[in-house]
mmCIF file of C-alpha atoms in Angstrom:
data_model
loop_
_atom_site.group_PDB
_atom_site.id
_atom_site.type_symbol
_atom_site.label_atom_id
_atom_site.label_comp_id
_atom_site.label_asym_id
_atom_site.label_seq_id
_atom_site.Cartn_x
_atom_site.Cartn_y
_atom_site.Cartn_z
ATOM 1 C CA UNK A 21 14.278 2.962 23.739
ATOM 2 C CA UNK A 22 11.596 0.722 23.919
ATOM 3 C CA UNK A 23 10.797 -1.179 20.883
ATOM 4 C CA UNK A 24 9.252 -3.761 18.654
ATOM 5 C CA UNK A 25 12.086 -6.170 17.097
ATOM 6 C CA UNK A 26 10.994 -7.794 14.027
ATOM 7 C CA UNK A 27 13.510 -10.880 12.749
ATOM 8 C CA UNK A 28 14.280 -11.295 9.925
ATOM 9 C CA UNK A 29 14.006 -8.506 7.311
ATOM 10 C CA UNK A 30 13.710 -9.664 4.286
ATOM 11 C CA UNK A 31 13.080 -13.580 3.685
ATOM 12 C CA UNK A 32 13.145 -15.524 0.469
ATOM 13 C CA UNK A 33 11.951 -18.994 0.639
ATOM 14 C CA UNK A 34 10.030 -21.347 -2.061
ATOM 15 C CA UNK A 35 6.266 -22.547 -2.259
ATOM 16 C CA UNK A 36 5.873 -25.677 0.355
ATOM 17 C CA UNK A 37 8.796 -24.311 2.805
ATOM 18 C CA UNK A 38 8.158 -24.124 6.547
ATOM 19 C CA UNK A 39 9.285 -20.994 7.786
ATOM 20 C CA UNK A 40 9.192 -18.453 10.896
ATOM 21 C CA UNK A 41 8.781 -14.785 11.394
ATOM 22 C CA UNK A 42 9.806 -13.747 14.610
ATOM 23 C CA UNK A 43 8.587 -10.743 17.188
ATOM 24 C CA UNK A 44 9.987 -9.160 20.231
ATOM 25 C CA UNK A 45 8.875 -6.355 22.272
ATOM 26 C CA UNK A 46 10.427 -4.326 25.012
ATOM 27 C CA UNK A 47 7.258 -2.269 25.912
ATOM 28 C CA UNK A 48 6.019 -3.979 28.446
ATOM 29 C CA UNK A 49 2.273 -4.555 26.367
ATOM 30 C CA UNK A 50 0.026 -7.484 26.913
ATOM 31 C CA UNK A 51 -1.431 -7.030 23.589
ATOM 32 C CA UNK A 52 0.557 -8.260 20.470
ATOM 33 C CA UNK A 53 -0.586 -8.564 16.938
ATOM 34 C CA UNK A 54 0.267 -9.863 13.443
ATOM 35 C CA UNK A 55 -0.493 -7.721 10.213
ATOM 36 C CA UNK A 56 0.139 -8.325 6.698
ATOM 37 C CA UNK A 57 -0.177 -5.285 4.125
ATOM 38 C CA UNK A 58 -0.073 -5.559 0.040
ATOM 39 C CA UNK A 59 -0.056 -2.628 -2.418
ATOM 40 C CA UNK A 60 -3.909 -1.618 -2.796
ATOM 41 C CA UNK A 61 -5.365 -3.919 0.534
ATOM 42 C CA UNK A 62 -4.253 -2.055 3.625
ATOM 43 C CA UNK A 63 -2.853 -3.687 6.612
ATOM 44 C CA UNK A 64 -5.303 -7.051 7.379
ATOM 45 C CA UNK A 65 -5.025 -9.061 10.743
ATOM 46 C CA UNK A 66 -3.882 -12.285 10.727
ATOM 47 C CA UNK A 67 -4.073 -13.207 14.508
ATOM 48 C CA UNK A 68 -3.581 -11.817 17.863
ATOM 49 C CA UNK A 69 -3.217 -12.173 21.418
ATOM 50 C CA UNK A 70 -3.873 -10.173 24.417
ATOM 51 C CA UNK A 71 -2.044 -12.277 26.814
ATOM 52 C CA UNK A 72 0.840 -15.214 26.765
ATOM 53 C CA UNK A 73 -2.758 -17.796 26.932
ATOM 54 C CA UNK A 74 -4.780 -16.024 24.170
ATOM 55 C CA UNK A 75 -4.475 -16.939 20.593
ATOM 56 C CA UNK A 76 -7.491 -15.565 18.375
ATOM 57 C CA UNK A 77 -7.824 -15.923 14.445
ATOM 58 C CA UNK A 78 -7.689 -12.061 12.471
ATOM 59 C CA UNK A 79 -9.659 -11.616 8.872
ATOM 60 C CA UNK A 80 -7.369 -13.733 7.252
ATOM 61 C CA UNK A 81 -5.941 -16.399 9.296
ATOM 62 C CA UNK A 82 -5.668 -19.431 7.095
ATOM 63 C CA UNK A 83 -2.515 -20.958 6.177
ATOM 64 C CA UNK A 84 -1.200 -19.173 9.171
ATOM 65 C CA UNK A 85 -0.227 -19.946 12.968
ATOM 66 C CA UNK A 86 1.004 -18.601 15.761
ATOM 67 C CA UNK A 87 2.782 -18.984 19.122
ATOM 68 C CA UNK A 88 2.617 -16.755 21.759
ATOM 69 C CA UNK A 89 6.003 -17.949 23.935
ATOM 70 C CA UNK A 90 5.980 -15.180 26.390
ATOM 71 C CA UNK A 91 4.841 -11.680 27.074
ATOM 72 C CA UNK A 92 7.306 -10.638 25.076
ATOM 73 C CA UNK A 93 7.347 -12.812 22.282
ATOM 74 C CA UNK A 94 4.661 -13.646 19.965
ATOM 75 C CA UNK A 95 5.992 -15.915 16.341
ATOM 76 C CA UNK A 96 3.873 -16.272 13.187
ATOM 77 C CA UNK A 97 4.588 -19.629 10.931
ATOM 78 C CA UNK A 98 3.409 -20.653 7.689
ATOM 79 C CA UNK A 99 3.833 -23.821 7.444
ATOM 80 C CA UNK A 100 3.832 -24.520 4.047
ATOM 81 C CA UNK A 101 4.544 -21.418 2.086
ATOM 82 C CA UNK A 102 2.563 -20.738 -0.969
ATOM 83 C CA UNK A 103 3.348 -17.745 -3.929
ATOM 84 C CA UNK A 104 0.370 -15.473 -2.503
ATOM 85 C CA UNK A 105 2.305 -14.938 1.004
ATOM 86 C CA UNK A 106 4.503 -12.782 -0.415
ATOM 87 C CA UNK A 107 3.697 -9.536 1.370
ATOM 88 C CA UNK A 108 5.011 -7.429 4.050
ATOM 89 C CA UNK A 109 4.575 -8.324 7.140
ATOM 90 C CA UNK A 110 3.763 -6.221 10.684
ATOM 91 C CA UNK A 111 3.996 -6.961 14.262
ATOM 92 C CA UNK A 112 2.275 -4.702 16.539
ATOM 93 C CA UNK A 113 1.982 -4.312 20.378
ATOM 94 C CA UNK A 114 -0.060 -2.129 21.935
ATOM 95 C CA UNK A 115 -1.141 -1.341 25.787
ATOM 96 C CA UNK A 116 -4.814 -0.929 26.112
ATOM 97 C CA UNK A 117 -4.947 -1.307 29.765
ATOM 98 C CA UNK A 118 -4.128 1.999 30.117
ATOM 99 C CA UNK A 119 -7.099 2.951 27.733
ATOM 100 C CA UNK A 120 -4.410 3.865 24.982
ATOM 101 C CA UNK A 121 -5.021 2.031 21.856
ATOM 102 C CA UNK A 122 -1.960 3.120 20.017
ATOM 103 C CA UNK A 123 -0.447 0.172 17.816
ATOM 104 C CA UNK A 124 3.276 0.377 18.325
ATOM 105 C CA UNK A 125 4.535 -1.284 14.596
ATOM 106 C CA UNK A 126 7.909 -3.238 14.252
ATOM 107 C CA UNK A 127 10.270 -2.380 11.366
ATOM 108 C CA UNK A 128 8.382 -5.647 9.230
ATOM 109 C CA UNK A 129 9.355 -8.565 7.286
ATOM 110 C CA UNK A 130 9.403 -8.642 3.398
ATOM 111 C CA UNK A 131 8.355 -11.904 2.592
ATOM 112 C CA UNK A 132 8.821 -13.383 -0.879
ATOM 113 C CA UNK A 133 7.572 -16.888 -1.684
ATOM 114 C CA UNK A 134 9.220 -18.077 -5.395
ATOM 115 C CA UNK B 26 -17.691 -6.732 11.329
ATOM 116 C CA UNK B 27 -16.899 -3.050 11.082
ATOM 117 C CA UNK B 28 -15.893 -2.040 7.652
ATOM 118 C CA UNK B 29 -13.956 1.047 6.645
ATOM 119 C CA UNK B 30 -13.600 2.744 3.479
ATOM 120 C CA UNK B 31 -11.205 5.119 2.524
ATOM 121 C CA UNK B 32 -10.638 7.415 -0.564
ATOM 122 C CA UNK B 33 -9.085 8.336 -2.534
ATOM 123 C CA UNK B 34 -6.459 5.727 -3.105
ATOM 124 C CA UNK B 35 -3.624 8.278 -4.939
ATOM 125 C CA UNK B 36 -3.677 12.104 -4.049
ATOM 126 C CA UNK B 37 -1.150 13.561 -5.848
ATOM 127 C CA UNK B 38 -1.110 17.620 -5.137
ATOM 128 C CA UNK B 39 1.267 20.362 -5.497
ATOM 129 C CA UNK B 40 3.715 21.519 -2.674
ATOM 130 C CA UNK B 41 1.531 24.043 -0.485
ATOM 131 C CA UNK B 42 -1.764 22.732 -1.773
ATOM 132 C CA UNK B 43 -4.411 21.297 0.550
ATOM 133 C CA UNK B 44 -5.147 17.801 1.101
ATOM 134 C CA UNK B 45 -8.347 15.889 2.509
ATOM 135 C CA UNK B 46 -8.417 12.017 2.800
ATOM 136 C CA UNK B 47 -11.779 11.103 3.609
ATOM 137 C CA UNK B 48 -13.028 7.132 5.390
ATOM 138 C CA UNK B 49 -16.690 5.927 6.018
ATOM 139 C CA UNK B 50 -17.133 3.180 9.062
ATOM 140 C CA UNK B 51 -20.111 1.051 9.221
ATOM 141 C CA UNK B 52 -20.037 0.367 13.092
ATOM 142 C CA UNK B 53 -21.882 2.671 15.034
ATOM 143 C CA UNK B 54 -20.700 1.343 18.013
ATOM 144 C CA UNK B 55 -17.055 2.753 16.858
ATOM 145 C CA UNK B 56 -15.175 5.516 18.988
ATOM 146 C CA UNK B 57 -12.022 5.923 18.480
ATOM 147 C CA UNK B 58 -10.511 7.033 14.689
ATOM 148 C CA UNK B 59 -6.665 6.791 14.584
ATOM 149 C CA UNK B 60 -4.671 7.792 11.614
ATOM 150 C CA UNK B 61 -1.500 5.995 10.784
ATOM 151 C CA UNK B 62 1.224 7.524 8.304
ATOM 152 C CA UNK B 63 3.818 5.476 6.594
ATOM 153 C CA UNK B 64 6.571 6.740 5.175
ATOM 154 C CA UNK B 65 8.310 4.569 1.842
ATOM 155 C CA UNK B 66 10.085 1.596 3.416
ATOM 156 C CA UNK B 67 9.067 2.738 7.266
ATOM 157 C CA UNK B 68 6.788 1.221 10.223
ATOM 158 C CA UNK B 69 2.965 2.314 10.030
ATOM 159 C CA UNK B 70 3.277 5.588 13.171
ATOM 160 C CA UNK B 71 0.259 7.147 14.767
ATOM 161 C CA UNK B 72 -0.138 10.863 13.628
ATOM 162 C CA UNK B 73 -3.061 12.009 14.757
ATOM 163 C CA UNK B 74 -6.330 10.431 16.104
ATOM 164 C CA UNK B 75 -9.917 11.701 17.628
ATOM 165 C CA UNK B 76 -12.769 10.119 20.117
ATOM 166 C CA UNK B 77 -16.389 10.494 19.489
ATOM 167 C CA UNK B 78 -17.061 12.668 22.195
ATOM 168 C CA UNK B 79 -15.041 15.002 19.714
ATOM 169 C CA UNK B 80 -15.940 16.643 16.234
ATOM 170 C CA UNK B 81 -12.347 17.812 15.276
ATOM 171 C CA UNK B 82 -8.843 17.748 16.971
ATOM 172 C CA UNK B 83 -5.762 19.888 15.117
ATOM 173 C CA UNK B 84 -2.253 19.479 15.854
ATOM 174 C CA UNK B 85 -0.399 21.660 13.401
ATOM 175 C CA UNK B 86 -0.913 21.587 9.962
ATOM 176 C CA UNK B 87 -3.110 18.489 10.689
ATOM 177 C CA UNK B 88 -6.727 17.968 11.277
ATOM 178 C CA UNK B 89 -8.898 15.326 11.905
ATOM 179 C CA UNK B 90 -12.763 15.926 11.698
ATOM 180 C CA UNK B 91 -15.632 13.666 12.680
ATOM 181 C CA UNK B 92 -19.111 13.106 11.873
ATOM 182 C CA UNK B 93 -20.929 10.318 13.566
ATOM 183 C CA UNK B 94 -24.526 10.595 12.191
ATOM 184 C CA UNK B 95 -22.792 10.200 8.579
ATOM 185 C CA UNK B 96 -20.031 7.630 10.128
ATOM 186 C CA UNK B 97 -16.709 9.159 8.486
ATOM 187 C CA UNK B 98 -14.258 10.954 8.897
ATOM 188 C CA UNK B 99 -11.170 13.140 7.461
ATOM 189 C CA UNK B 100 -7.816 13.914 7.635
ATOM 190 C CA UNK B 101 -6.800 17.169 6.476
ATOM 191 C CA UNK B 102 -3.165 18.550 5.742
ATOM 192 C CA UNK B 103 -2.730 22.278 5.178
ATOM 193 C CA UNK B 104 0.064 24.140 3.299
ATOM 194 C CA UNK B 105 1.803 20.027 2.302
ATOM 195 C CA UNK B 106 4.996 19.953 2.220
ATOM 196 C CA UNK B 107 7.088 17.225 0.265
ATOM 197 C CA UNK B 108 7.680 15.178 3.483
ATOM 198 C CA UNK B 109 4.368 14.521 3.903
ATOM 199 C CA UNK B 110 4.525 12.241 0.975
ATOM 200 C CA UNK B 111 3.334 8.846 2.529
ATOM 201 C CA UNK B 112 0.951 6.593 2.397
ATOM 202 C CA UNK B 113 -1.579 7.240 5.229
ATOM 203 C CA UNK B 114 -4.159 4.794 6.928
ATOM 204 C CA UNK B 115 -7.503 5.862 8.774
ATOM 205 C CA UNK B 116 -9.017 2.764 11.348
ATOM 206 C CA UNK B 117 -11.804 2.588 13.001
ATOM 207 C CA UNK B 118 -12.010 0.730 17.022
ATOM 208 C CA UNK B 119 -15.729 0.007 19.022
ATOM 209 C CA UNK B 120 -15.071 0.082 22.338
ATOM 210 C CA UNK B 121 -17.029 -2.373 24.560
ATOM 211 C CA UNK B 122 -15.773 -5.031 21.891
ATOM 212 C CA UNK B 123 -12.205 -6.576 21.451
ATOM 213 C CA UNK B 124 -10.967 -2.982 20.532
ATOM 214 C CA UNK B 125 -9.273 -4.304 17.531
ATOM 215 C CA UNK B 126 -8.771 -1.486 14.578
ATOM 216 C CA UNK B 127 -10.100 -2.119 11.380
ATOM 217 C CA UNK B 128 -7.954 -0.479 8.682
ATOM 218 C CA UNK B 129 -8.695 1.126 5.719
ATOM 219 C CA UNK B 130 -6.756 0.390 2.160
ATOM 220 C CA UNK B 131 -4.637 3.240 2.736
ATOM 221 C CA UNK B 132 -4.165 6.582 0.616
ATOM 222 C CA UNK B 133 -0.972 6.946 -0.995
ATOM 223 C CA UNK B 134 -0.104 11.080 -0.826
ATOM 224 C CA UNK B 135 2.412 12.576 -3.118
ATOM 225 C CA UNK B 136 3.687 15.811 -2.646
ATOM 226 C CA UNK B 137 5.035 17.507 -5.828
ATOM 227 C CA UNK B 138 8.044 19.858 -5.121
#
């Protein structure tokens, strides 16, 4: 089936560390997006792109970056992790040239900065 | 921005009972009202969602009712059953705009057996 791949899982790194969460997506959708949900706050957007050229800053983008490799692809780095990016974190594609605004979630990364 | 609110946080009702999750938008230029469900240690899924052109869609023991002059809308769950226990999240999308959802904080449902 179809599906968004998130890589890794689960991810324990400490404060200043350079790491790399990783998306993949089989479904064929331009649009590709990266959410991060705590306990209490919801799911906020932390960028997005609706096409390999288009990178554009969510609600709560700083600290954060992003690379859009291919249709299929779309990374999120923080470059130098701090304690308060520990959260889960969401890829999402979804294929609104259809006029279907559906997200399509990955499985997520758990995040935990020490 | 749009801005949604959504209450109540914790719902905690008995196994048969009724259950109405209720989220205000501040965008009158939003249309389209999905509502996600997330079971414990699962992806956010789409369960149910409605258009403006529409006051209320059903789809089994779920409902979703709209009211645009008031800007919210509700989720309702009849006769709840313990795998409904989840936490759910309403969002709000304006078309003619980027069509990116704005979420709400997410009501976390528990079904007592």
């Amino acid at each position: 089936d179809a599906d968004v791949t998130q890589t890794p899982r689960n991810r324990i790194t400490k404060t200043g560390k350079r790491i790399m969460l990783e998306c993949s997506q089989t479904k064929g959708h331009d649009r590709m997006y990266w959410y991060r949900q705590d306990p209490g706050l919801g799911l906020r957007l932390i960028y997005y792109s609706f096409d390999v050229k288009d990178i554009n800053k969510g609600e709560i983008s700083d600290g954060y970056s992003v690379s859009r490799q291919a249709q299929a692809k779309f990374s999120l780095s923080l470059e130098s992790a701090i304690p308060n990016q520990t959260a889960l974190y969401f890829c999402a594609t979804s294929d609104f040239g259809q006029g279907n605004e559906k997200l399509f979630f990955g499985s997520g990364t758990q995040l935990s900065v020490l | 921005g749009e801005n949604v609110e959504q209450h109540p946080s914790t719902l905690s009702v008995q196994e048969g009972d009724s259950a109405v999750i209720k989220c205000t938008y501040s965008d009158s230029a939003s249309n389209y009202f999905p509502w996600y469900k997330q079971e414990l240690g699962k992806r956010p899924q789409l369960i149910i969602d409605i258009r403006s052109n529409v006051g209320e869609k059903k789809d089994q023991r779920i409902a979703v009712t709209l009211n645009k002059t008031a800007k919210h809308f509700s989720l309702h769950i009849t006769e709840t059953q313990p795998e409904d226990s989840a936490v759910y999240f309403c969002a709000a999308i304006a078309s003619g705009g980027s069509y990116i959802p704005t979420f709400g904080r997410g009501t976390s449902l528990i079904v007592h057996p």
